[in-house]
Amino acid sequence: MAAELPTLRVCALYPTLMNIYADRGNLLMLERRCEWRGIGFELTGAGIGQALDPDAADLYYMGGGQDRDQMLCATDLYEHKRLALGAAAERGALVLGVCGGYQLLGHSYELGNQTLPGVGLLDANTVRSDGPRLIGNVAIEVDLPGVGTRTLAGFENHGGRTHLGPDAEPLGRVLKGHGNNGRDGREGVRCGNVIGTYLHGPLLPKNAWFADWLITTALELSEPLAQLDDTLEQLAHADACKAAGL
Amino acid sequence: MSSLRAKLAAARAVGSVARVSGRGGGTSLPGKVLLRLDPHALTRLTSRLPNGSAVISATNGKTTTAAMSATVLERAGHRLVHNRAGANMAGGIASTLLAAAHGSKGMRGDLGLFEVDELWVAQITEQVQPRALLLANLFRDQLDRYGELETIAERWSEVVARLSESSRLVLNADDPLIADLGRERANVTYFGVEDHSLAVAQMQHASDSKHCRRCGAPYVYDAIYLGHLGDYHCEVCGQQRPKPSVYAEQITLHGTSRATFMLTTPLGSRAVLLPLPGLYNVYNAVAAAALCFALGATLDQVVNGLQGATAAFGRAEEVTVGDASLKLLLMKNPAGANELLRTLALEAGELDVLAILNDQIADGRDVSWVWDADFELLVSHVRTIVCSGTRAAELAVRLKYAGVEPSRLLVIPDLSQALDRALEGARDGRVFALPTYTALLALREELASRGHVSRYWEAAA
């Protein structure tokens, strides 16, 4: 008899403020793909002023927000959640930041005459540019443990340019689109179990395989997940790649 | 070619060429040419209108609100110069004026009525100097094109600061971002909804503007009607929703066909039978009423006009195709889509739906918004959904994860084939079409080529 299936515990950081690019689509993908396999799913949120429990989730998720909301969250994150999030990453929980959430996982985000503090889990700095926002469909090539070389497709829309520190590894190589800063061909950052990316759209509905990788990695499963009928998901992935120009 | 008259003639010629050569309706091209020849054409031409102009903007409902206002104002005896085909940037408005201008000083019409794209309000208002400016709502929309709500709100507050003292500002009391624009002004009419029985239990996921414009604390809502529209106040600084002088109460919604409500105004209260569906159209109707009062309409004219309103292009418009009826419901953004879905869910029986998601610039190239829209509302009401358009599969995935059984979903990117399939599969002879903007144009073109509707520039002429 198979071992009892575990429960994926997800904690969304600032779910009512950092959700501008339909981030709930990412959470819904995780929920349904667990549910269809009989894996439990628990979603909690941690908003402004709320404490973060470093042991209570397998995956911590933070999406993007409007400038004003991102500033509110940056201060709260730095002052009240930085240590707990660091402890969670230290014990092996997955941390995923998308767009504005990605920017706050780095060291800092310079916006003109003010600087938002980041939590420093990723060796990256972001600077708001006077140049145009980097907007458009994007596709990147990633190489992740257990799955090898795969493509992630999505949409990016960011005013900040992110530059990686000397030891940081990007999440992937830009095939089409702008990536971290529109210059160096790199997109996102991955430092072990902490991942940041500008790909929204949302990310997981266009890349069901990556949702499964997150589930597997967060739960530290040794067996592959049960296969699902992904006909529609594969078509959507192909369309997203095509929209990016692949 | 120095005179305005000669420039008008040159610009008109371009429109004819565009139509003959099949380049769409040519609705904004002549105006663009005119503005190139004469950058002050909007000011010069609107100054020919003896009763001035009114400008309408919003994320959602601009076209319908303008159409309702037009019905009222025409019954009030005005001859309108109105961009009713919905070309709502400077070029489209210039085209509308161009079509109405004659001779060196003439204009066929006495009052301008212009719906204006959110990003063009500053420029158009500056040039047109409207007698009345209606700003109805701001929702999350096409972030790749419009940017953040806050940015638009800030631009609009600059427009209001520069607006002539004598211009009347007409604002939605229920949208905190909009209502706050009237903070420093005297000459403001507020409109809204006063019916707590229609409140939804919780704020929709995609809601924005949840924090006080003045102090940043979260608003407390006594009733939420639609997105972030509702009856709100701030417990920290005491800011409150302004009391509207024109509002709807005792509202009843009748599926996708109509709504009834009591319209209360400074001129008295009257029951209104609105032949358009949904709470969003009740909002459009009270907005149109408040604007028309500001322009001098009587209560009789307003009520009769609203009761005679017809669907604007693609907004709950019904098309007969053989034995079937096809209802066109334009979906553009989460807040608008949610109201359509909420209204569809009021329909009896199982629904056959044709949903079309395109990702052209006018649709928003970023399709993430479909994940913010509450398609969950449809789950228990659908028999089949044919998904079409350039991102048909993404829409099908959204519906699958909303809880629609995959066996009820069909992915047919080609619009003509998708339309055929939806009509064949419609068991009780009705299909509800949910197209994005360019999909609506394509669908109407397909219906026109089959002889079911006229082309939009013909309908608008």
XYZ file of C-alpha atoms in Angstrom:
707
model
C 0.000 0.000 0.000
C 1.267 3.431 -0.929
C 2.385 5.750 1.811
C -0.130 8.350 2.918
C 0.018 11.407 0.710
C 1.278 14.564 2.356
C -0.243 18.049 2.419
C 1.275 21.007 0.592
C 1.201 24.002 2.915
C 1.422 27.313 1.065
C 1.732 30.713 2.683
C 0.936 33.747 0.479
C 2.659 36.932 1.597
C 0.420 40.034 1.373
C -2.261 38.246 -0.681
C -4.536 41.312 -0.834
C -1.821 43.806 -1.840
C 0.735 41.834 -3.834
C -1.564 40.235 -6.395
C -1.621 42.645 -9.326
C -0.846 40.225 -12.130
C -3.499 37.693 -11.200
C -1.159 35.943 -8.794
C -4.069 33.909 -7.512
C -3.828 31.919 -10.756
C -0.513 30.549 -9.503
C -2.028 29.528 -6.180
C -5.062 27.974 -7.893
C -2.779 25.860 -10.131
C -0.988 24.459 -7.091
C -4.237 23.803 -5.267
C -5.986 21.948 -8.092
C -2.944 19.917 -9.138
C -2.550 18.726 -5.549
C -6.270 18.050 -5.169
C -6.497 15.982 -8.383
C -3.738 13.717 -7.053
C -5.135 13.342 -3.580
C -2.414 15.537 -2.080
C -3.718 17.851 0.635
C -3.503 21.607 0.158
C -3.536 24.320 2.785
C -3.363 28.022 2.007
C -2.642 30.666 4.594
C -1.900 34.351 4.185
C 0.355 36.762 6.017
C -0.612 40.414 5.615
C 0.664 43.692 7.008
C 1.249 43.504 10.739
C 0.786 39.717 10.868
C 3.514 37.442 12.145
C 5.117 34.895 9.831
C 5.669 31.363 11.145
C 8.871 29.939 9.618
C 7.722 26.345 10.207
C 4.122 26.590 9.012
C 4.548 26.306 5.228
C 6.407 24.301 2.597
C 6.173 27.099 0.034
C 6.141 30.852 0.645
C 4.771 32.885 -2.262
C 4.893 36.640 -2.905
C 3.432 38.273 -6.033
C 3.613 41.766 -7.507
C 1.904 44.992 -6.480
C 1.377 48.627 -7.396
C 4.232 50.935 -6.340
C 2.309 52.305 -3.388
C 1.329 48.843 -2.137
C 4.815 47.448 -2.732
C 6.275 50.206 -0.528
C 3.869 49.392 2.303
C 4.800 45.718 2.041
C 8.560 46.288 1.737
C 8.693 48.067 5.072
C 6.529 45.477 6.815
C 8.462 42.595 5.264
C 11.800 44.012 6.345
C 10.734 44.912 9.851
C 8.434 42.040 10.769
C 8.985 39.041 8.503
C 12.589 39.102 7.288
C 13.988 36.890 10.041
C 11.154 34.365 9.846
C 11.382 34.122 6.058
C 15.150 33.647 6.343
C 14.612 30.875 8.898
C 12.058 29.203 6.619
C 14.495 29.241 3.680
C 17.259 27.982 5.979
C 15.238 24.921 6.976
C 14.550 24.150 3.282
C 11.150 25.670 2.532
C 10.653 26.906 -1.043
C 10.374 30.665 -1.447
C 9.015 32.022 -4.742
C 8.818 35.728 -5.556
C 7.239 36.951 -8.786
C 7.816 40.460 -10.163
C 7.469 42.900 -7.192
C 7.869 39.956 -4.828
C 11.096 38.976 -6.602
C 12.463 42.521 -6.212
C 11.881 42.403 -2.450
C 13.738 39.085 -2.073
C 16.972 40.811 -3.174
C 19.069 43.315 -1.225
C 17.207 46.475 -2.165
C 15.103 48.288 -4.743
C 16.187 51.841 -5.552
C 13.308 53.999 -6.742
C 14.598 57.498 -7.560
C 15.317 59.220 -4.271
C 14.184 56.399 -2.028
C 15.320 52.842 -1.486
C 13.063 49.967 -0.480
C 14.844 47.472 1.721
C 14.866 43.851 0.561
C 15.237 40.747 2.702
C 18.523 39.735 1.051
C 17.676 36.077 0.423
C 18.828 36.547 -3.165
C 22.085 38.234 -4.211
C 20.467 40.834 -6.455
C 19.839 44.579 -6.573
C 17.070 46.334 -8.443
C 17.115 49.917 -9.700
C 14.133 51.760 -11.198
C 15.165 53.001 -14.624
C 14.180 56.227 -16.357
C 13.962 54.155 -19.510
C 10.769 52.481 -20.687
C 9.208 49.677 -18.676
C 10.228 46.254 -19.936
C 6.940 44.860 -21.189
C 6.081 41.872 -23.323
C 5.867 38.136 -23.754
C 8.949 36.299 -22.610
C 10.400 32.805 -22.777
C 13.422 31.479 -20.886
C 15.374 28.241 -20.766
C 15.906 26.795 -17.307
C 17.827 23.823 -15.979
C 16.395 22.480 -12.739
C 17.277 19.436 -10.627
C 15.243 16.424 -11.649
C 13.746 17.845 -14.843
C 16.728 18.996 -16.899
C 16.423 21.712 -19.522
C 12.916 23.093 -19.956
C 11.187 26.253 -21.170
C 9.235 28.701 -19.042
C 6.951 31.175 -20.841
C 5.110 34.181 -19.474
C 4.671 37.937 -19.586
C 6.882 40.596 -18.036
C 6.062 44.201 -17.106
C 8.606 45.910 -14.863
C 10.182 49.343 -14.465
C 13.019 48.012 -12.305
C 16.226 46.555 -13.691
C 17.632 43.722 -11.610
C 21.368 43.010 -11.507
C 22.744 39.851 -9.979
C 25.671 39.702 -7.586
C 28.872 37.869 -8.606
C 27.860 34.570 -7.028
C 24.195 34.551 -8.013
C 22.852 32.213 -10.653
C 19.943 33.271 -12.848
C 16.799 31.151 -12.947
C 17.198 30.931 -16.698
C 18.587 32.220 -19.955
C 16.391 34.600 -21.986
C 15.243 33.061 -25.272
C 12.789 35.849 -26.134
C 11.992 39.012 -24.186
C 13.885 41.311 -21.819
C 14.661 39.395 -18.632
C 16.211 40.928 -15.516
C 17.470 44.127 -17.081
C 17.089 43.891 -20.845
C 20.862 43.604 -21.288
C 22.584 40.533 -19.942
C 20.241 37.826 -21.236
C 19.578 36.520 -17.743
C 16.199 36.087 -16.103
C 15.346 35.662 -12.440
C 17.557 34.219 -9.734
C 17.692 30.833 -8.093
C 19.632 30.300 -4.929
C 18.859 26.731 -3.857
C 15.243 26.728 -2.760
C 14.736 30.501 -3.115
C 13.546 31.626 -6.539
C 12.731 35.016 -8.014
C 11.394 35.740 -11.513
C 9.712 38.496 -13.507
C 7.569 35.964 -15.374
C 3.899 36.438 -14.619
C 0.877 36.006 -16.827
C 0.381 34.151 -14.397
C 3.410 31.873 -14.506
C 2.093 28.454 -13.485
C -0.981 28.154 -15.770
C 1.382 28.583 -18.724
C 3.914 26.152 -17.296
C 2.107 23.306 -15.584
C 5.340 21.306 -15.463
C 6.862 24.015 -13.229
C 3.872 23.864 -10.866
C 4.583 20.129 -10.525
C 8.286 20.788 -9.943
C 7.386 23.200 -7.140
C 5.043 20.657 -5.541
C 7.635 17.869 -5.775
C 10.443 20.045 -4.450
C 8.442 21.669 -1.656
C 7.286 18.268 -0.385
C 10.705 16.670 -1.027
C 8.997 13.760 -2.828
C 11.225 10.986 -4.074
C 8.614 9.437 -6.379
C 7.330 11.246 -9.484
C 3.839 12.771 -9.209
C 0.913 10.931 -10.762
C 0.315 11.906 -14.396
C -2.609 14.230 -15.157
C -4.331 14.860 -18.480
C -2.532 18.059 -19.435
C -3.818 18.432 -23.000
C -5.169 21.934 -22.392
C -2.193 22.992 -20.268
C 0.220 21.901 -22.990
C -1.704 23.868 -25.610
C -1.625 26.947 -23.367
C 2.128 26.519 -22.860
C 2.634 26.233 -26.620
C 0.559 29.397 -27.214
C 2.547 31.311 -24.589
C 5.816 30.223 -26.235
C 4.429 31.227 -29.617
C 3.306 34.625 -28.281
C 6.879 35.187 -27.089
C 8.125 34.432 -30.593
C 9.516 30.929 -30.134
C -3.598 74.673 -48.033
C -3.964 77.265 -45.312
C -7.659 77.446 -44.455
C -9.265 75.056 -41.992
C -11.852 74.332 -44.680
C -9.217 73.008 -47.055
C -7.684 70.895 -44.297
C -11.101 69.422 -43.504
C -11.567 68.486 -47.155
C -8.164 66.831 -47.335
C -8.743 64.836 -44.165
C -12.186 63.703 -45.337
C -10.721 62.340 -48.548
C -8.487 60.039 -46.503
C -11.486 58.468 -44.763
C -13.162 57.639 -48.063
C -9.977 56.057 -49.337
C -9.622 53.991 -46.137
C -13.159 52.626 -46.489
C -12.931 51.866 -50.163
C -9.595 50.123 -49.685
C -11.129 48.018 -46.917
C -8.937 49.335 -44.142
C -11.507 48.971 -41.395
C -14.052 51.657 -40.714
C -11.612 54.484 -41.237
C -13.118 55.935 -38.045
C -9.985 57.537 -36.659
C -7.749 57.951 -39.683
C -9.281 61.168 -41.141
C -9.137 62.756 -37.692
C -5.490 61.808 -37.295
C -4.732 63.432 -40.643
C -6.686 66.532 -39.635
C -4.766 66.830 -36.344
C -1.522 66.520 -38.274
C -2.592 69.396 -40.534
C -4.042 71.447 -37.678
C -3.092 70.530 -34.094
C -5.757 72.926 -32.766
C -8.585 71.395 -34.776
C -10.394 70.034 -31.703
C -10.543 73.480 -30.098
C -11.532 75.200 -33.328
C -14.260 72.724 -34.222
C -15.789 72.324 -30.752
C -15.981 76.118 -30.443
C -18.555 75.930 -33.244
C -20.926 74.009 -30.944
C -23.368 76.565 -29.450
C -24.127 74.372 -26.413
C -20.541 73.256 -25.816
C -19.424 69.703 -25.072
C -19.551 66.962 -22.477
C -16.727 64.458 -21.909
C -17.149 60.959 -20.423
C -14.388 58.660 -19.217
C -14.123 55.486 -17.130
C -12.486 52.096 -17.290
C -15.840 50.399 -17.782
C -19.122 51.593 -19.297
C -17.963 54.631 -21.300
C -19.643 53.596 -24.541
C -22.908 52.526 -22.921
C -23.079 55.594 -20.670
C -22.486 57.841 -23.677
C -25.146 55.967 -25.680
C -27.684 56.342 -22.835
C -26.824 60.041 -22.490
C -27.264 60.470 -26.233
C -30.748 58.957 -26.099
C -31.742 61.356 -23.322
C -30.177 64.437 -24.883
C -31.669 63.778 -28.317
C -35.093 63.510 -26.708
C -34.313 66.831 -25.025
C -33.991 68.325 -28.499
C -30.230 68.405 -28.891
C -28.511 67.542 -32.123
C -25.384 65.728 -31.006
C -21.903 65.434 -32.345
C -21.045 62.097 -30.725
C -18.254 59.556 -31.317
C -20.711 56.703 -31.058
C -18.571 54.148 -32.891
C -16.331 54.213 -29.843
C -13.154 55.619 -31.461
C -12.236 57.501 -28.315
C -8.757 58.952 -28.705
C -7.976 62.342 -30.276
C -8.095 60.945 -33.829
C -11.537 59.405 -33.372
C -12.990 62.547 -31.828
C -11.469 64.714 -34.558
C -13.025 62.364 -37.153
C -16.432 62.764 -35.517
C -16.135 66.559 -35.580
C -14.856 66.460 -39.128
C -17.886 64.490 -40.279
C -20.223 67.050 -38.688
C -18.432 70.223 -39.824
C -19.511 72.087 -42.927
C -18.496 75.344 -44.556
C -16.115 77.673 -42.807
C -18.138 78.029 -39.603
C -20.941 75.468 -39.703
C -21.557 72.359 -37.611
C -24.383 69.867 -37.914
C -25.150 69.678 -34.218
C -25.349 71.945 -31.173
C -23.789 69.802 -28.422
C -20.678 67.607 -28.385
C -20.785 64.284 -26.509
C -17.452 62.502 -26.380
C -16.425 59.297 -24.672
C -12.690 59.483 -24.098
C -10.031 56.850 -23.435
C -8.642 57.088 -19.876
C -5.176 58.069 -21.064
C -6.503 60.843 -23.338
C -8.681 62.694 -20.817
C -6.035 65.361 -20.091
C -5.359 66.224 -23.704
C -8.981 66.170 -24.868
C -10.278 68.122 -21.862
C -7.598 70.746 -22.346
C -8.620 71.250 -25.960
C -12.367 70.817 -25.732
C -12.991 72.706 -22.443
C -16.136 70.688 -21.699
C -19.168 72.129 -19.903
C -19.437 68.869 -18.008
C -16.874 66.144 -17.288
C -18.139 62.733 -16.140
C -15.566 60.422 -14.522
C -17.308 57.188 -13.627
C -14.870 54.515 -12.372
C -11.329 53.169 -12.430
C -10.647 49.444 -12.413
C -7.604 47.287 -12.985
C -7.321 47.089 -16.776
C -4.701 46.147 -19.347
C -1.690 46.857 -17.165
C 0.654 46.555 -20.132
C -1.030 49.560 -21.738
C -2.564 51.684 -18.980
C -0.098 51.017 -16.171
C -1.252 51.261 -12.602
C -4.534 52.736 -11.423
C -2.694 55.181 -9.189
C -0.958 56.689 -12.209
C -4.238 57.328 -14.017
C -5.844 58.693 -10.850
C -2.980 61.156 -10.449
C -3.303 62.318 -14.038
C -7.025 62.782 -13.574
C -6.513 64.848 -10.442
C -4.334 67.191 -12.530
C -7.115 67.399 -15.124
C -9.589 68.329 -12.408
C -7.215 70.961 -10.983
C -6.968 72.633 -14.385
C -10.669 72.334 -15.207
C -12.479 75.674 -15.542
C -14.442 76.708 -12.427
C -17.589 76.900 -14.509
C -17.350 73.286 -15.735
C -19.476 70.817 -13.856
C -17.716 67.715 -12.584
C -19.870 64.558 -12.384
C -18.347 61.859 -10.172
C -19.170 58.389 -8.876
C -19.567 58.650 -5.106
C -19.165 54.878 -4.752
C -15.647 54.715 -6.243
C -13.286 56.127 -3.599
C -10.607 56.911 -6.166
C -13.102 58.906 -8.270
C -15.054 60.559 -5.445
C -11.844 61.938 -3.975
C -11.240 63.925 -7.189
C -14.018 66.289 -6.072
C -12.438 66.998 -2.713
C -11.336 70.571 -3.481
C -14.191 71.599 -5.763
C -17.602 73.162 -5.317
C -19.223 72.478 -8.683
C -19.637 68.673 -8.345
C -22.563 66.275 -8.846
C -22.146 62.870 -7.195
C -24.071 59.804 -8.311
C -24.240 56.291 -6.865
C -26.233 53.295 -5.714
C -28.144 53.124 -2.424
C -29.375 49.582 -2.022
C -27.596 47.461 0.561
C -29.680 44.411 -0.477
C -27.433 44.115 -3.576
C -24.200 44.083 -1.631
C -21.872 41.151 -2.223
C -20.510 39.222 0.730
C -16.882 40.059 0.146
C -14.676 42.121 -2.059
C -13.841 40.483 -5.359
C -10.339 39.251 -5.664
C -9.237 41.753 -8.302
C -10.351 44.809 -6.377
C -8.053 47.783 -6.151
C -8.190 51.115 -4.330
C -8.870 49.505 -0.991
C -6.947 52.084 1.002
C -7.931 55.580 2.044
C -6.788 58.226 -0.429
C -6.020 60.609 2.409
C -4.398 58.591 5.188
C -3.618 55.145 3.713
C -5.690 53.106 6.195
C -7.917 50.345 4.764
C -11.463 51.508 3.984
C -14.313 49.937 5.899
C -17.247 48.997 3.643
C -20.837 48.936 4.853
C -21.778 47.558 1.425
C -19.717 46.410 -1.567
C -21.590 46.545 -4.865
C -19.146 45.928 -7.680
C -15.350 45.596 -7.517
C -14.309 48.302 -5.053
C -17.485 50.351 -5.608
C -19.684 50.624 -2.564
C -20.537 52.449 0.620
C -17.216 53.021 2.385
C -15.588 55.135 5.044
C -12.226 55.467 6.722
C -12.212 54.816 10.453
C -8.824 56.449 10.920
C -9.229 59.891 9.332
C -13.020 59.942 9.058
C -13.184 60.352 5.283
C -16.588 59.242 4.000
C -18.280 58.474 0.742
C -19.942 61.721 -0.358
C -23.733 61.593 -0.310
C -24.890 61.274 -3.931
C -27.619 63.614 -5.204
C -28.543 61.308 -8.096
C -28.850 57.636 -7.169
C -30.570 54.312 -7.786
C -32.419 52.455 -5.027
C -34.859 49.503 -4.855
C -32.962 47.780 -7.656
C -34.141 44.497 -9.221
C -31.986 42.655 -11.762
C -33.694 40.520 -14.416
C -31.077 38.192 -15.957
C -29.356 39.316 -19.136
C -32.379 41.298 -20.308
C -33.173 44.255 -18.026
C -33.141 45.940 -14.615
C -35.618 48.084 -12.711
C -34.873 50.718 -10.088
C -36.072 53.893 -8.424
C -34.127 56.913 -9.670
C -33.899 59.598 -6.988
C -32.737 63.079 -7.949
C -33.021 66.674 -6.711
C -35.925 66.960 -9.189
C -37.838 64.052 -7.638
C -37.996 60.229 -7.747
C -39.231 58.034 -10.570
C -39.355 54.302 -11.298
C -37.165 53.320 -14.263
C -37.427 50.172 -16.378
C -33.985 49.900 -17.917
C -33.914 47.637 -20.988
C -30.279 46.668 -20.302
C -29.097 44.073 -17.789
C -26.964 44.011 -14.688
C -25.915 46.287 -11.877
C -23.160 47.672 -14.090
C -25.800 49.080 -16.414
C -27.673 50.574 -13.460
C -24.403 52.396 -12.675
C -24.159 53.504 -16.313
C -27.751 54.740 -16.157
C -27.324 56.852 -13.002
C -24.074 58.244 -14.409
C -25.865 59.215 -17.637
C -28.739 60.695 -15.618
C -26.396 62.823 -13.501
C -24.576 64.054 -16.617
C -27.811 64.910 -18.423
C -29.129 66.855 -15.427
C -25.875 68.803 -15.449
C -26.569 69.594 -19.104
C -30.099 70.822 -18.350
C -32.296 67.776 -19.069
C -35.584 67.380 -17.170
C -36.575 64.336 -15.090
C -39.093 63.268 -17.763
C -36.485 63.442 -20.482
C -34.001 61.450 -18.404
C -36.468 58.696 -17.477
C -37.848 58.393 -21.016
C -34.352 58.347 -22.457
C -33.109 55.643 -20.098
C -36.184 53.527 -20.791
C -35.531 53.857 -24.509
C -31.842 52.967 -24.233
C -30.532 50.342 -26.623
C -27.411 48.239 -26.302
C -24.255 49.895 -27.527
C -22.135 48.042 -30.048
C -21.314 44.618 -28.602
C -22.606 45.441 -25.113
C -25.449 42.991 -24.475
C -26.325 43.398 -28.149
C -28.534 40.618 -29.508
C -28.040 39.235 -33.025
C -30.388 36.780 -34.715
C -28.614 34.043 -36.663
C -31.118 31.801 -38.395
C -33.139 30.163 -35.619
C -30.627 31.065 -32.921
C -29.998 34.208 -30.939
C -26.483 35.319 -30.183
C -25.908 37.754 -27.342
C -22.666 39.723 -27.585
C -21.133 40.605 -24.217
C -17.807 42.424 -24.557
C -15.361 41.448 -21.804
C -12.340 43.671 -21.262
C -11.024 43.364 -17.731
C -11.709 41.551 -14.450
C -14.266 43.998 -13.039
C -16.230 44.165 -16.295
C -16.031 40.404 -16.846
C -17.186 39.742 -13.281
C -20.336 41.790 -13.807
C -21.091 39.923 -17.039
C -20.552 36.587 -15.300
C -22.699 37.628 -12.359
C -25.437 38.681 -14.783
C -25.137 35.475 -16.849
C -25.508 33.434 -13.678
C -28.977 34.967 -13.246
C -30.152 33.340 -16.498
C -32.316 30.261 -16.167
C -31.288 26.943 -17.749
C -27.932 25.670 -18.943
C -25.861 28.117 -20.943
C -23.970 27.591 -24.187
C -21.073 30.024 -24.288
C -18.636 31.158 -26.978
C -15.696 32.791 -25.177
C -13.025 34.476 -27.297
C -9.692 35.599 -25.862
C -7.377 37.587 -28.115
C -4.069 39.175 -27.090
C -3.717 42.047 -29.524
C -2.726 45.491 -28.215
C -6.352 46.641 -27.887
C -7.195 43.513 -25.833
C -4.119 43.797 -23.640
C -1.220 41.591 -24.701
C -1.007 40.302 -21.124
C -3.812 37.775 -20.675
C -3.256 37.374 -16.930
C -6.495 39.253 -16.244
C -8.591 36.174 -17.046
C -7.209 34.661 -13.823
C -8.487 37.669 -11.878
C -11.992 37.334 -13.333
C -14.369 35.099 -11.368
C -15.192 32.450 -13.981
C -16.107 30.258 -11.008
C -19.506 32.023 -11.188
C -20.276 30.163 -14.444
C -19.417 26.650 -13.324
C -22.852 25.473 -12.246
C -24.590 27.176 -15.211
C -22.770 25.999 -18.336
C -23.544 23.206 -20.737
C -20.679 23.913 -23.145
C -18.038 26.574 -23.586
C -16.349 26.925 -26.973
C -13.031 28.731 -26.391
C -11.661 30.653 -29.342
C -9.169 33.391 -30.222
C -5.389 33.669 -30.206
C -5.237 32.500 -26.571
C -8.125 30.027 -26.663
C -6.199 27.366 -24.744
C -5.273 29.749 -21.902
C -8.963 30.547 -21.473
C -9.829 26.835 -21.470
C -7.216 26.232 -18.761
C -8.688 29.103 -16.724
C -12.159 27.541 -17.007
C -10.864 24.066 -16.167
C -9.226 25.357 -12.990
C -12.388 27.337 -12.162
C -14.092 23.943 -11.994
C -15.696 23.481 -15.436
C -15.431 19.819 -16.474
C -12.954 19.474 -19.363
C -15.580 17.491 -21.325
C -17.636 20.686 -21.530
C -14.722 22.683 -22.964
C -13.818 22.905 -26.646
C -10.744 24.723 -27.961
C -11.260 26.075 -31.500
C -8.899 28.999 -32.136
C -10.391 29.800 -35.569
C -13.293 32.170 -35.006
C -15.454 31.139 -37.956
C -15.281 27.441 -37.019
C -15.846 28.265 -33.363
C -18.966 30.276 -34.229
C -20.322 27.395 -36.322
C -19.699 24.915 -33.530
C -21.276 27.151 -30.887
C -24.410 27.686 -33.003
C -24.743 23.980 -33.830
C -24.342 23.006 -30.210
C -26.811 25.531 -28.803
C -29.591 23.265 -27.658
C -32.130 25.886 -26.704
C -31.296 28.278 -29.512
C -29.229 30.814 -27.621
C -25.521 31.425 -27.424
C -23.803 33.887 -25.109
C -20.657 35.261 -26.733
C -17.942 36.713 -24.490
C -15.353 38.311 -26.798
C -12.455 40.611 -25.941
C -12.276 43.852 -27.916
C -10.551 42.761 -31.129
C -12.466 39.483 -30.932
C -15.713 41.468 -30.883
C -14.642 43.334 -34.013
C -13.692 40.059 -35.692
C -16.905 38.349 -34.607
C -19.008 41.216 -35.904
C -17.090 41.181 -39.164
C -17.771 37.442 -39.430
C -21.472 38.021 -38.703
C -21.530 40.864 -41.260
C -19.952 38.680 -43.925
C -22.727 36.155 -43.275
C -25.315 38.929 -43.574
C -26.523 38.936 -39.953
C -25.419 42.459 -38.938
C -24.319 45.637 -40.686
C -20.706 46.749 -40.371
C -20.040 48.989 -37.405
C -19.211 52.154 -39.281
C -22.464 51.788 -41.197
C -24.388 51.297 -37.960
C -22.649 54.324 -36.474
C -23.197 56.668 -39.410
